mmCIF file of C-alpha atoms in Angstrom:
data_model
loop_
_atom_site.group_PDB
_atom_site.id
_atom_site.type_symbol
_atom_site.label_atom_id
_atom_site.label_comp_id
_atom_site.label_asym_id
_atom_site.label_seq_id
_atom_site.Cartn_x
_atom_site.Cartn_y
_atom_site.Cartn_z
ATOM 1 C CA UNK A 27 0.000 0.000 0.000
ATOM 2 C CA UNK A 28 1.304 3.440 -0.930
ATOM 3 C CA UNK A 29 1.877 5.490 2.250
ATOM 4 C CA UNK A 30 -0.302 8.521 2.743
ATOM 5 C CA UNK A 31 1.596 11.751 2.117
ATOM 6 C CA UNK A 32 0.523 14.598 4.366
ATOM 7 C CA UNK A 33 -0.562 17.580 2.321
ATOM 8 C CA UNK A 34 0.965 20.784 3.664
ATOM 9 C CA UNK A 35 -0.968 23.904 4.427
ATOM 10 C CA UNK A 36 0.118 26.662 2.058
ATOM 11 C CA UNK A 37 0.097 30.329 3.002
ATOM 12 C CA UNK A 38 -0.298 33.053 0.398
ATOM 13 C CA UNK A 39 0.382 36.762 0.588
ATOM 14 C CA UNK A 40 -2.356 38.968 -0.875
ATOM 15 C CA UNK A 41 -1.243 42.208 -2.581
ATOM 16 C CA UNK A 42 0.702 41.539 -5.787
ATOM 17 C CA UNK A 43 0.677 37.812 -5.021
ATOM 18 C CA UNK A 44 -2.996 36.839 -5.301
ATOM 19 C CA UNK A 45 -4.369 40.215 -6.359
ATOM 20 C CA UNK A 46 -3.194 43.161 -8.419
ATOM 21 C CA UNK A 47 -4.414 45.850 -6.062
ATOM 22 C CA UNK A 48 -2.476 48.698 -7.672
ATOM 23 C CA UNK A 49 -5.448 50.298 -9.492
ATOM 24 C CA UNK A 50 -7.619 50.223 -6.385
ATOM 25 C CA UNK A 51 -4.927 51.423 -4.006
ATOM 26 C CA UNK A 52 -4.046 54.184 -6.458
ATOM 27 C CA UNK A 53 -7.681 55.322 -6.462
ATOM 28 C CA UNK A 54 -7.875 55.195 -2.656
ATOM 29 C CA UNK A 55 -4.728 57.297 -2.261
ATOM 30 C CA UNK A 56 -6.025 59.854 -4.731
ATOM 31 C CA UNK A 57 -9.302 60.065 -2.821
ATOM 32 C CA UNK A 58 -7.470 60.516 0.483
ATOM 33 C CA UNK A 59 -5.292 63.202 -1.084
ATOM 34 C CA UNK A 60 -8.313 65.052 -2.464
ATOM 35 C CA UNK A 61 -10.113 64.852 0.867
ATOM 36 C CA UNK A 62 -7.174 66.065 2.980
ATOM 37 C CA UNK A 63 -5.525 68.461 0.530
ATOM 38 C CA UNK A 64 -2.208 66.679 1.141
ATOM 39 C CA UNK A 65 -0.220 65.629 -1.928
ATOM 40 C CA UNK A 66 0.257 61.861 -2.203
ATOM 41 C CA UNK A 67 2.149 60.517 -5.197
ATOM 42 C CA UNK A 68 -0.134 57.557 -5.862
ATOM 43 C CA UNK A 69 1.948 56.474 -8.865
ATOM 44 C CA UNK A 70 4.971 56.107 -6.606
ATOM 45 C CA UNK A 71 3.078 54.567 -3.704
ATOM 46 C CA UNK A 72 1.809 51.627 -5.743
ATOM 47 C CA UNK A 73 5.365 50.708 -6.773
ATOM 48 C CA UNK A 74 6.280 49.809 -3.199
ATOM 49 C CA UNK A 75 3.345 47.759 -1.937
ATOM 50 C CA UNK A 76 3.949 45.217 0.785
ATOM 51 C CA UNK A 77 4.835 46.974 4.042
ATOM 52 C CA UNK A 78 2.093 48.206 6.373
ATOM 53 C CA UNK A 79 0.052 51.206 5.284
ATOM 54 C CA UNK A 80 1.529 53.399 8.012
ATOM 55 C CA UNK A 81 4.984 53.152 6.454
ATOM 56 C CA UNK A 82 3.690 54.642 3.216
ATOM 57 C CA UNK A 83 1.619 57.315 4.933
ATOM 58 C CA UNK A 84 4.731 58.451 6.813
ATOM 59 C CA UNK A 85 6.084 59.745 3.490
ATOM 60 C CA UNK A 86 3.152 62.153 3.179
ATOM 61 C CA UNK A 87 1.837 62.997 6.646
ATOM 62 C CA UNK A 88 3.448 64.116 9.917
ATOM 63 C CA UNK A 89 3.782 61.465 12.614
ATOM 64 C CA UNK A 90 0.908 62.814 14.681
ATOM 65 C CA UNK A 91 -1.548 62.340 11.773
ATOM 66 C CA UNK A 92 -0.560 58.878 10.563
ATOM 67 C CA UNK A 93 -2.963 56.942 12.793
ATOM 68 C CA UNK A 94 -5.862 59.207 11.852
ATOM 69 C CA UNK A 95 -5.049 59.017 8.144
ATOM 70 C CA UNK A 96 -4.624 55.251 8.300
ATOM 71 C CA UNK A 97 -8.042 54.885 9.869
ATOM 72 C CA UNK A 98 -9.587 57.162 7.240
ATOM 73 C CA UNK A 99 -7.867 55.373 4.354
ATOM 74 C CA UNK A 100 -9.164 52.012 5.561
ATOM 75 C CA UNK A 101 -12.639 53.494 5.934
ATOM 76 C CA UNK A 102 -12.835 54.786 2.370
ATOM 77 C CA UNK A 103 -10.895 51.866 0.875
ATOM 78 C CA UNK A 104 -13.889 49.631 0.045
ATOM 79 C CA UNK A 105 -15.541 52.433 -1.930
ATOM 80 C CA UNK A 106 -12.548 52.971 -4.198
ATOM 81 C CA UNK A 107 -10.333 49.905 -4.175
ATOM 82 C CA UNK A 108 -12.371 46.711 -4.354
ATOM 83 C CA UNK A 109 -13.978 47.036 -7.783
ATOM 84 C CA UNK A 110 -10.827 47.953 -9.784
ATOM 85 C CA UNK A 111 -8.678 45.204 -8.261
ATOM 86 C CA UNK A 112 -8.023 42.113 -10.364
ATOM 87 C CA UNK A 113 -6.852 38.607 -9.589
ATOM 88 C CA UNK A 114 -3.231 37.954 -10.469
ATOM 89 C CA UNK A 115 -2.716 35.448 -13.293
ATOM 90 C CA UNK A 116 -2.896 31.946 -11.870
ATOM 91 C CA UNK A 117 -4.129 33.014 -8.425
ATOM 92 C CA UNK A 118 -7.370 31.068 -8.404
ATOM 93 C CA UNK A 119 -5.694 28.008 -9.910
ATOM 94 C CA UNK A 120 -2.974 28.127 -7.246
ATOM 95 C CA UNK A 121 -5.515 28.064 -4.430
ATOM 96 C CA UNK A 122 -7.489 25.375 -6.199
ATOM 97 C CA UNK A 123 -4.360 23.247 -6.662
ATOM 98 C CA UNK A 124 -3.812 23.215 -2.923
ATOM 99 C CA UNK A 125 -7.450 22.498 -2.148
ATOM 100 C CA UNK A 126 -7.715 19.803 -4.846
ATOM 101 C CA UNK A 127 -4.869 17.916 -3.176
ATOM 102 C CA UNK A 128 -6.717 17.972 0.132
ATOM 103 C CA UNK A 129 -4.604 20.790 1.511
ATOM 104 C CA UNK A 130 -5.506 24.082 3.143
ATOM 105 C CA UNK A 131 -4.825 27.498 1.625
ATOM 106 C CA UNK A 132 -4.547 30.419 4.030
ATOM 107 C CA UNK A 133 -3.974 34.088 3.236
ATOM 108 C CA UNK A 134 -1.589 35.966 5.530
ATOM 109 C CA UNK A 135 -1.274 39.661 4.725
ATOM 110 C CA UNK A 136 -0.317 43.015 6.166
ATOM 111 C CA UNK A 137 -3.582 44.435 4.822
ATOM 112 C CA UNK A 138 -6.498 45.444 7.046
ATOM 113 C CA UNK A 139 -8.211 42.074 7.437
ATOM 114 C CA UNK A 140 -11.801 43.165 6.631
ATOM 115 C CA UNK A 141 -10.622 44.757 3.384
ATOM 116 C CA UNK A 142 -8.577 41.671 2.512
ATOM 117 C CA UNK A 143 -11.712 39.559 2.898
ATOM 118 C CA UNK A 144 -13.691 41.967 0.702
ATOM 119 C CA UNK A 145 -11.114 41.562 -2.083
ATOM 120 C CA UNK A 146 -11.178 37.786 -1.933
ATOM 121 C CA UNK A 147 -14.956 37.594 -1.843
ATOM 122 C CA UNK A 148 -15.270 40.030 -4.753
ATOM 123 C CA UNK A 149 -12.890 37.947 -6.859
ATOM 124 C CA UNK A 150 -14.438 34.607 -5.910
ATOM 125 C CA UNK A 151 -11.401 33.261 -4.079
ATOM 126 C CA UNK A 152 -12.154 31.058 -1.097
ATOM 127 C CA UNK A 153 -9.124 30.336 1.071
ATOM 128 C CA UNK A 154 -9.585 28.385 4.288
ATOM 129 C CA UNK A 155 -8.564 31.336 6.443
ATOM 130 C CA UNK A 156 -7.616 34.999 6.078
ATOM 131 C CA UNK A 157 -5.306 36.630 8.604
ATOM 132 C CA UNK A 158 -4.503 40.315 8.309
ATOM 133 C CA UNK A 159 -2.392 42.969 9.994
ATOM 134 C CA UNK A 160 0.829 40.918 9.890
ATOM 135 C CA UNK A 161 4.019 42.016 8.144
ATOM 136 C CA UNK A 162 7.381 40.329 7.539
ATOM 137 C CA UNK A 163 8.572 38.303 10.550
ATOM 138 C CA UNK A 164 5.198 38.783 12.283
ATOM 139 C CA UNK A 165 3.578 36.678 9.542
ATOM 140 C CA UNK A 166 5.263 33.692 11.163
ATOM 141 C CA UNK A 167 2.709 33.868 13.985
ATOM 142 C CA UNK A 168 -0.167 32.954 11.679
ATOM 143 C CA UNK A 169 1.885 30.569 9.563
ATOM 144 C CA UNK A 170 2.831 28.576 12.650
ATOM 145 C CA UNK A 171 -0.704 28.713 14.051
ATOM 146 C CA UNK A 172 -2.128 27.230 10.860
ATOM 147 C CA UNK A 173 0.692 24.741 10.366
ATOM 148 C CA UNK A 174 1.793 26.219 7.036
ATOM 149 C CA UNK A 175 4.951 24.624 5.713
ATOM 150 C CA UNK A 176 4.965 26.705 2.499
ATOM 151 C CA UNK A 177 4.465 30.455 2.153
ATOM 152 C CA UNK A 178 4.088 32.165 -1.219
ATOM 153 C CA UNK A 179 4.747 35.886 -1.588
ATOM 154 C CA UNK A 180 6.200 38.614 -3.768
ATOM 155 C CA UNK A 181 8.215 40.646 -1.247
ATOM 156 C CA UNK A 182 11.412 40.114 0.728
ATOM 157 C CA UNK A 183 9.231 40.678 3.807
ATOM 158 C CA UNK A 184 7.322 37.542 2.818
ATOM 159 C CA UNK A 185 10.587 35.620 2.586
ATOM 160 C CA UNK A 186 11.509 36.781 6.076
ATOM 161 C CA UNK A 187 8.116 35.720 7.385
ATOM 162 C CA UNK A 188 8.396 32.271 5.824
ATOM 163 C CA UNK A 189 11.910 31.695 7.141
ATOM 164 C CA UNK A 190 10.963 32.872 10.629
ATOM 165 C CA UNK A 191 8.133 30.339 10.597
ATOM 166 C CA UNK A 192 10.385 27.565 9.312
ATOM 167 C CA UNK A 193 8.279 27.367 6.151
ATOM 168 C CA UNK A 194 9.505 26.948 2.590
ATOM 169 C CA UNK A 195 9.739 30.421 1.056
ATOM 170 C CA UNK A 196 8.252 30.385 -2.445
ATOM 171 C CA UNK A 197 8.576 33.736 -4.177
ATOM 172 C CA UNK A 198 7.202 35.329 -7.322
ATOM 173 C CA UNK A 199 8.689 38.571 -8.731
ATOM 174 C CA UNK A 200 5.292 40.102 -9.489
ATOM 175 C CA UNK A 201 5.544 42.920 -6.944
ATOM 176 C CA UNK A 202 8.228 45.457 -6.063
ATOM 177 C CA UNK A 203 11.044 42.898 -5.595
ATOM 178 C CA UNK A 204 12.795 41.239 -8.510
ATOM 179 C CA UNK A 205 13.966 37.634 -8.612
ATOM 180 C CA UNK A 206 17.530 38.475 -7.596
ATOM 181 C CA UNK A 207 16.331 40.416 -4.535
ATOM 182 C CA UNK A 208 14.082 37.554 -3.514
ATOM 183 C CA UNK A 209 16.879 34.996 -3.867
ATOM 184 C CA UNK A 210 19.278 37.225 -1.961
ATOM 185 C CA UNK A 211 16.724 37.481 0.852
ATOM 186 C CA UNK A 212 16.688 33.688 1.136
ATOM 187 C CA UNK A 213 13.825 32.509 -1.088
ATOM 188 C CA UNK A 214 13.954 28.732 -1.442
ATOM 189 C CA UNK A 215 12.044 28.752 -4.745
ATOM 190 C CA UNK A 216 11.442 31.575 -7.233
ATOM 191 C CA UNK A 217 8.674 31.026 -9.769
ATOM 192 C CA UNK A 218 7.975 33.464 -12.610
ATOM 193 C CA UNK A 219 4.371 33.941 -11.416
ATOM 194 C CA UNK A 220 1.510 31.940 -9.950
ATOM 195 C CA UNK A 221 0.700 30.264 -13.261
ATOM 196 C CA UNK A 222 3.760 28.114 -12.538
ATOM 197 C CA UNK A 223 2.571 27.162 -9.070
ATOM 198 C CA UNK A 224 0.352 24.100 -9.812
ATOM 199 C CA UNK A 225 3.126 22.254 -11.678
ATOM 200 C CA UNK A 226 5.652 23.133 -8.995
ATOM 201 C CA UNK A 227 3.185 22.067 -6.301
ATOM 202 C CA UNK A 228 2.661 18.682 -7.935
ATOM 203 C CA UNK A 229 6.409 18.125 -8.167
ATOM 204 C CA UNK A 230 6.934 19.287 -4.583
ATOM 205 C CA UNK A 231 4.307 16.884 -3.272
ATOM 206 C CA UNK A 232 5.789 14.053 -5.317
ATOM 207 C CA UNK A 233 9.164 14.695 -3.708
ATOM 208 C CA UNK A 234 7.549 14.347 -0.277
ATOM 209 C CA UNK A 235 6.229 10.913 -1.128
#
């Protein structure tokens, strides 16, 4: 009898991994800028997605306004950012590949968790869990809690989170970090994008057998 191979839980980042949120985030920043009268270079901001919102807002607002502006941005975000956001190529198939093998797919993101869930619901993606408000090494908390042995992301912060959790760091250069940066940060695997994930996943599971 062939031994049963445990199917790992796979964690996925959200922005620029599962979703291309640049159009929506761009619109939300422009709305916040118009409302406050404070210049925000939305074109620049969407080139450095990944870190928590407050890090970006610190480029445009004084320290004593960042919390207020973060709260306001998250409040207006659903109005401007959900509809324009698209699924990244291969995103749905990647989640389905994990689920089809009997595994669990969890999303671990720095994004405000309610807004992350709105994106996934709007795009018809159904992971087993969504955990927000975690960045870089802090992502390891959720990855460990859910038993994820693989974490897929586009940023060196995602690599750091995976390695802190003792998970395999699978990277895709579809966000602000290129393949060389991701490898230098310690990525175990670099795929061109998520369309390559199902074949890699099948091979990875075969190697576990």
